[in-house]
Amino acid sequence: MTDVTAMTATQIAGLVATGAASAVEVTQAHLDRIAAVDGRVNAFLHVDTEGALAAARDIDARRAAGEELGPLAGVPVAVKDVLTTKGVPTTVGSKILEGWRPPYDSTIVERLRAAGTVMLGKTNMDEFAMGSSTEYSAYGPSRNPWDTDRIPGGSGGGSAAALAAYEAPLAIGSDTGGSIRQPGAVTGTVGAKPTYGGTSRYGLVAFSSSLDTPGPCARTVLDAALLHAAIGGHDPRDSTSIPAPVPDVVAAAKLGATGDLSGVRLGIVTEFGGEGAEPGVMATFREAVDTLTKLGAEIVEISCPHFRYALPAYYLIAPSECSSNLARFDGVRFGLRTGDDGNRSLEEVMSLTREAGFGPEVKRRIMLGTYALSSGYYDAYYGQAQKVRTLITRDFTAAFERVDALISPTTPFVAFPLGARTSDPYQMYLADLFTIPSNLYGGPGISVPCGLSEGLPVGLQVMAPTMADDRMYRVAAALESAVGTFTPPAL
Amino acid sequence: MTTTLPAYDEVVARYEPVIGLETHVELGTNTKMWCGCPTDFGGEPNTRVCPVCLGLPGSLPVANKAAIEATVRIGLALNCSIAQWCRFARKNYFYPDMPKNFQISQYDEPLCFDGYLDVEVNGELVRIGIERVHLEEDTGKTLHVGGATGRIHGATESLVDYNRAGIPLVEIVTKPIPGTGALAPEVARAYVTELRDVIRSLGVSDVRMEEGSLRCDVNTSLNLPGEEWGTRTETKNVNSLRSVERAVRSEMLRQAAVLGAGGRITQETRHFHEDTGDTTPGRSKETATDYRYFPEPDLVPLAPDPAWVAELKAALPELPRLHRRRLQEAWGLSDADMQSVLNAGAVELIEATVAAGATPAAARKWWLGELSRRANETGVELADIGATPAQVAELQGLVDAGKLNDKLARTVLEGVVTGEGSPTEIMTARGLEVVSDTGALTAAVDEAIAANPAIADKVRSGKVAAAGALVGAVMKTTRGQADAQTVRTLILERLGAQG
Ligand SMILES: [Zn+2]
């Protein structure tokens, strides 16, 4: 048997289904790989060796009993530490939840189990998903397998690094402003943000409720689509979950893989015309556009005039919601408690706990959001940002009357060196310049590798209308069929 | 406070009060507002909880449809408009009994708004404007252990019970109520009473002030005639109907004293004290918390279907005020008699007793007499006295059938209240049935005549009134089980006297 860790999820599922490999063998191979390389990558915050092997044994037993198993049965998956896992530590990359073992599974994790996947463990992330590099993780940064002195993106850098380092064939991320797509782009992997409400947020530790979207990460578009189909769909426990079936993303990925995009109209956003983006990224993107044209797509330029206000609007809405969502971390019911020495008041203990438990970026955003929601400032900040959000939605709606999907580079720059942007929050925020508009609108977006710039991966983003997730899979799979996948140098 | 309070008459002669009431009602839904946890009282602390009502990371709320329906029905009963589209909002503040450190409530988009409730005060109808009716969630309860007072100061530990966290809570806010003058305290009480009755008639809450399922905050201000309304205070901890009235009166007196001494009223929250009947300051509103309200992003907007609202409206029960008017006529009661029925909290009990077959007069006699007396003595609500309307009707049926006399019926009722069984069971078990066997009675009568020869002679000589003593003797030997009229007839027959 060739190295199973080098295989796609689709290939692994095939091996398990035919009995050519057991789920336990597949799982053990990935656990071995993690043991071998994660010291250098730091993709995982927690490896659930026992749980993974037990789940794998269960799959093997069910297969032996002749049970019909799903298309991803026996495939290992890494889960971003933002999702609750019953009895398995969930930290959200923060000291404030160190040691917390949730009493319940998130819907996504429940569905992963139901699909017969094997959860390897929990992956590293920027604290509370606030960041673009994993450098804001309280447990040290993850490293990019393409160059371990560089960042793997964020906030879901752990999941993306685990894929690029062949520690897992599938991973789950969550995307509030680009936290699935941007890490995908800088690690040469595929990351998809589904339509908001297309995947359940139940059990996703909230950063910004109106933006947070869990989604699939993989090394191929088809694998991402299979994972998307497994975790998506209506969940009555999430009021914002859309009561409609997931668009047929798997069929769309297969259709795209034929390499035919004739009749597909794609729009290039004028406002993403290179300002602030690295020339190498823009050059690689333009080559990919040529490739898409050769595949039959019609390319037009489309102006989305309000996209320029997306970043400031995002940095009012997301911190506002976060300032409220993170209020529950007070040391009273779970997680860290500091200063409870019997002499201090409840307020002091709450205050000391939050002082000790939250990192600087989280505190910065809580303060921003608290300010933006205060009486007398609400209209000028939060209220105004919501208006911008409406205008951005109108830009998308108008664009989708003319084209099937919009395309852009996923992120303005390739993976930057560790430490390069931590001293200037605004430089860090720019990493999400091209991904934030989709979050404000609520539509789906996918990042697919489209080439290399200075030896580092560049991602192309496809943005589609809400509940038309299938369209972006078709375009992404077509591009993948033409440019191939990208493998980093051996670790 | 050492200030001498002015006389109430002087206060209302000089100032005009403006009052306002904010009422919270815990809904009697089976499950909590955002999760499936049960709402019943009495569980061990933190046993009626789940990730959602504990506010655990990652948990999300899902609105309880029954609570929304109950709120819309309350709004409709209070003549409110129902929002066609509205949202929940987060009210942000840190408090340990609030699991998420924000309360899901409604802010500028209440579910029901702009209504009114007519209440009767001294036979006059007063229309109370309703500003809004909205839905929110209750908090948990904090228990401070180790201190002498049960308060946080001096406590060694604070324990929190989240069983009540997330119980649906409806807030009903009146518009300011000016122009009630000296009647302000009574208007306040009449409003809360009527509101309680309306909500009870809807069957959406048990609205018990004593148990906290109905809670009331009272706003009061005073102004000189022709001048702008004064600064208002908000009085909390008002836990009974009587306290509503006392709290308004007490606050009017206090404010008049402050104003009379040239002082100014501070806008603040005050706490009412049941024992002393006065209020003391709580936190000042001038340094009020900024709640940073914003629309709850975890919930979708509410858009009640107008057809559904119309259905609910059509199915509303009769308003308690009109219902009472109808009962008063049917029972043939004067206003004063009806008022005593109301004061005793006996309207529904009498109604049910009549429905079970008793006459209105008999039903009223039992509930306002023997049972009210017991309720007062033991300090329980009349409805909780232990006798049901059906049992009272059954008891009266036994009296009407001649099986029990009044005295025996009281004894049987005693047994009903203490849970011995139904009136018939108790009568049989304790052998309390009226003795109507003439043979046995005749023997008792002869015995009494033999034992009291002097009295017997008096009766024989025509002093019929003296027979009462012999009747008493017979009743004594039969332990009250004889019918007094029958005994009297037998005695007169035996002694050859004419009744
Ligand atoms: Zn619950």
mmCIF file with all atom_site columns, N, CA, C and O in Angstrom, chain B residues 170-185:
data_model
loop_
_atom_site.group_PDB
_atom_site.id
_atom_site.type_symbol
_atom_site.label_atom_id
_atom_site.label_alt_id
_atom_site.label_comp_id
_atom_site.label_asym_id
_atom_site.label_entity_id
_atom_site.label_seq_id
_atom_site.pdbx_PDB_ins_code
_atom_site.Cartn_x
_atom_site.Cartn_y
_atom_site.Cartn_z
_atom_site.occupancy
_atom_site.B_iso_or_equiv
_atom_site.pdbx_formal_charge
_atom_site.auth_seq_id
_atom_site.auth_comp_id
_atom_site.auth_asym_id
_atom_site.auth_atom_id
_atom_site.pdbx_PDB_model_num
ATOM 1  N N  . VAL B 1 170 ? -42.692 38.023 30.366 1.00 0.00 ? 170 VAL B N  1
ATOM 2  C CA . VAL B 1 170 ? -43.336 39.072 29.573 1.00 0.00 ? 170 VAL B CA 1
ATOM 3  C C  . VAL B 1 170 ? -43.299 40.361 30.380 1.00 0.00 ? 170 VAL B C  1
ATOM 4  O O  . VAL B 1 170 ? -43.616 40.360 31.563 1.00 0.00 ? 170 VAL B O  1
ATOM 5  N N  . GLU B 1 171 ? -42.848 41.430 29.741 1.00 0.00 ? 171 GLU B N  1
ATOM 6  C CA . GLU B 1 171 ? -42.831 42.731 30.415 1.00 0.00 ? 171 GLU B CA 1
ATOM 7  C C  . GLU B 1 171 ? -43.944 43.597 29.840 1.00 0.00 ? 171 GLU B C  1
ATOM 8  O O  . GLU B 1 171 ? -44.060 43.749 28.628 1.00 0.00 ? 171 GLU B O  1
ATOM 9  N N  . ILE B 1 172 ? -44.754 44.140 30.731 1.00 0.00 ? 172 ILE B N  1
ATOM 10 C CA . ILE B 1 172 ? -45.880 44.983 30.321 1.00 0.00 ? 172 ILE B CA 1
ATOM 11 C C  . ILE B 1 172 ? -45.659 46.366 30.930 1.00 0.00 ? 172 ILE B C  1
ATOM 12 O O  . ILE B 1 172 ? -45.542 46.497 32.147 1.00 0.00 ? 172 ILE B O  1
ATOM 13 N N  . VAL B 1 173 ? -45.561 47.380 30.081 1.00 0.00 ? 173 VAL B N  1
ATOM 14 C CA . VAL B 1 173 ? -45.241 48.723 30.548 1.00 0.00 ? 173 VAL B CA 1
ATOM 15 C C  . VAL B 1 173 ? -46.409 49.651 30.231 1.00 0.00 ? 173 VAL B C  1
ATOM 16 O O  . VAL B 1 173 ? -46.868 49.709 29.087 1.00 0.00 ? 173 VAL B O  1
ATOM 17 N N  . THR B 1 174 ? -46.878 50.380 31.242 1.00 0.00 ? 174 THR B N  1
ATOM 18 C CA . THR B 1 174 ? -47.956 51.330 30.977 1.00 0.00 ? 174 THR B CA 1
ATOM 19 C C  . THR B 1 174 ? -47.380 52.634 30.437 1.00 0.00 ? 174 THR B C  1
ATOM 20 O O  . THR B 1 174 ? -46.192 52.904 30.578 1.00 0.00 ? 174 THR B O  1
ATOM 21 N N  . LYS B 1 175 ? -48.233 53.414 29.819 1.00 0.00 ? 175 LYS B N  1
ATOM 22 C CA . LYS B 1 175 ? -47.880 54.799 29.546 1.00 0.00 ? 175 LYS B CA 1
ATOM 23 C C  . LYS B 1 175 ? -47.964 55.537 30.874 1.00 0.00 ? 175 LYS B C  1
ATOM 24 O O  . LYS B 1 175 ? -48.567 55.032 31.824 1.00 0.00 ? 175 LYS B O  1
ATOM 25 N N  . PRO B 1 176 ? -47.370 56.725 30.962 1.00 0.00 ? 176 PRO B N  1
ATOM 26 C CA . PRO B 1 176 ? -47.530 57.482 32.214 1.00 0.00 ? 176 PRO B CA 1
ATOM 27 C C  . PRO B 1 176 ? -49.015 57.731 32.473 1.00 0.00 ? 176 PRO B C  1
ATOM 28 O O  . PRO B 1 176 ? -49.777 57.976 31.542 1.00 0.00 ? 176 PRO B O  1
ATOM 29 N N  . ILE B 1 177 ? -49.406 57.631 33.747 1.00 0.00 ? 177 ILE B N  1
ATOM 30 C CA . ILE B 1 177 ? -50.817 57.785 34.112 1.00 0.00 ? 177 ILE B CA 1
ATOM 31 C C  . ILE B 1 177 ? -50.961 59.056 34.946 1.00 0.00 ? 177 ILE B C  1
ATOM 32 O O  . ILE B 1 177 ? -50.720 59.037 36.158 1.00 0.00 ? 177 ILE B O  1
ATOM 33 N N  . PRO B 1 178 ? -51.338 60.174 34.309 1.00 0.00 ? 178 PRO B N  1
ATOM 34 C CA . PRO B 1 178 ? -51.560 61.405 35.069 1.00 0.00 ? 178 PRO B CA 1
ATOM 35 C C  . PRO B 1 178 ? -53.031 61.498 35.468 1.00 0.00 ? 178 PRO B C  1
ATOM 36 O O  . PRO B 1 178 ? -53.852 60.669 35.081 1.00 0.00 ? 178 PRO B O  1
ATOM 37 N N  . GLY B 1 179 ? -53.353 62.492 36.271 1.00 0.00 ? 179 GLY B N  1
ATOM 38 C CA . GLY B 1 179 ? -54.749 62.863 36.479 1.00 0.00 ? 179 GLY B CA 1
ATOM 39 C C  . GLY B 1 179 ? -55.537 61.987 37.435 1.00 0.00 ? 179 GLY B C  1
ATOM 40 O O  . GLY B 1 179 ? -56.752 62.060 37.485 1.00 0.00 ? 179 GLY B O  1
ATOM 41 N N  . THR B 1 180 ? -54.872 61.147 38.194 1.00 0.00 ? 180 THR B N  1
ATOM 42 C CA . THR B 1 180 ? -55.628 60.285 39.107 1.00 0.00 ? 180 THR B CA 1
ATOM 43 C C  . THR B 1 180 ? -55.725 60.895 40.502 1.00 0.00 ? 180 THR B C  1
ATOM 44 O O  . THR B 1 180 ? -56.485 60.399 41.336 1.00 0.00 ? 180 THR B O  1
ATOM 45 N N  . GLY B 1 181 ? -54.944 61.963 40.764 1.00 0.00 ? 181 GLY B N  1
ATOM 46 C CA . GLY B 1 181 ? -55.030 62.682 42.033 1.00 0.00 ? 181 GLY B CA 1
ATOM 47 C C  . GLY B 1 181 ? -54.890 61.780 43.241 1.00 0.00 ? 181 GLY B C  1
ATOM 48 O O  . GLY B 1 181 ? -54.009 60.908 43.286 1.00 0.00 ? 181 GLY B O  1
ATOM 49 N N  . ALA B 1 182 ? -55.794 61.974 44.189 1.00 0.00 ? 182 ALA B N  1
ATOM 50 C CA . ALA B 1 182 ? -55.714 61.226 45.450 1.00 0.00 ? 182 ALA B CA 1
ATOM 51 C C  . ALA B 1 182 ? -55.902 59.731 45.247 1.00 0.00 ? 182 ALA B C  1
ATOM 52 O O  . ALA B 1 182 ? -55.499 58.921 46.071 1.00 0.00 ? 182 ALA B O  1
ATOM 53 N N  . LEU B 1 183 ? -56.484 59.360 44.098 1.00 0.00 ? 183 LEU B N  1
ATOM 54 C CA . LEU B 1 183 ? -56.757 57.941 43.861 1.00 0.00 ? 183 LEU B CA 1
ATOM 55 C C  . LEU B 1 183 ? -55.556 57.176 43.288 1.00 0.00 ? 183 LEU B C  1
ATOM 56 O O  . LEU B 1 183 ? -55.646 55.977 43.047 1.00 0.00 ? 183 LEU B O  1
ATOM 57 N N  . ALA B 1 184 ? -54.442 57.894 43.046 1.00 0.00 ? 184 ALA B N  1
ATOM 58 C CA . ALA B 1 184 ? -53.290 57.253 42.386 1.00 0.00 ? 184 ALA B CA 1
ATOM 59 C C  . ALA B 1 184 ? -52.938 55.885 42.984 1.00 0.00 ? 184 ALA B C  1
ATOM 60 O O  . ALA B 1 184 ? -52.768 54.911 42.239 1.00 0.00 ? 184 ALA B O  1
ATOM 61 N N  . PRO B 1 185 ? -52.825 55.774 44.316 1.00 0.00 ? 185 PRO B N  1
ATOM 62 C CA . PRO B 1 185 ? -52.464 54.448 44.864 1.00 0.00 ? 185 PRO B CA 1
ATOM 63 C C  . PRO B 1 185 ? -53.506 53.379 44.538 1.00 0.00 ? 185 PRO B C  1
ATOM 64 O O  . PRO B 1 185 ? -53.153 52.249 44.219 1.00 0.00 ? 185 PRO B O  1
#
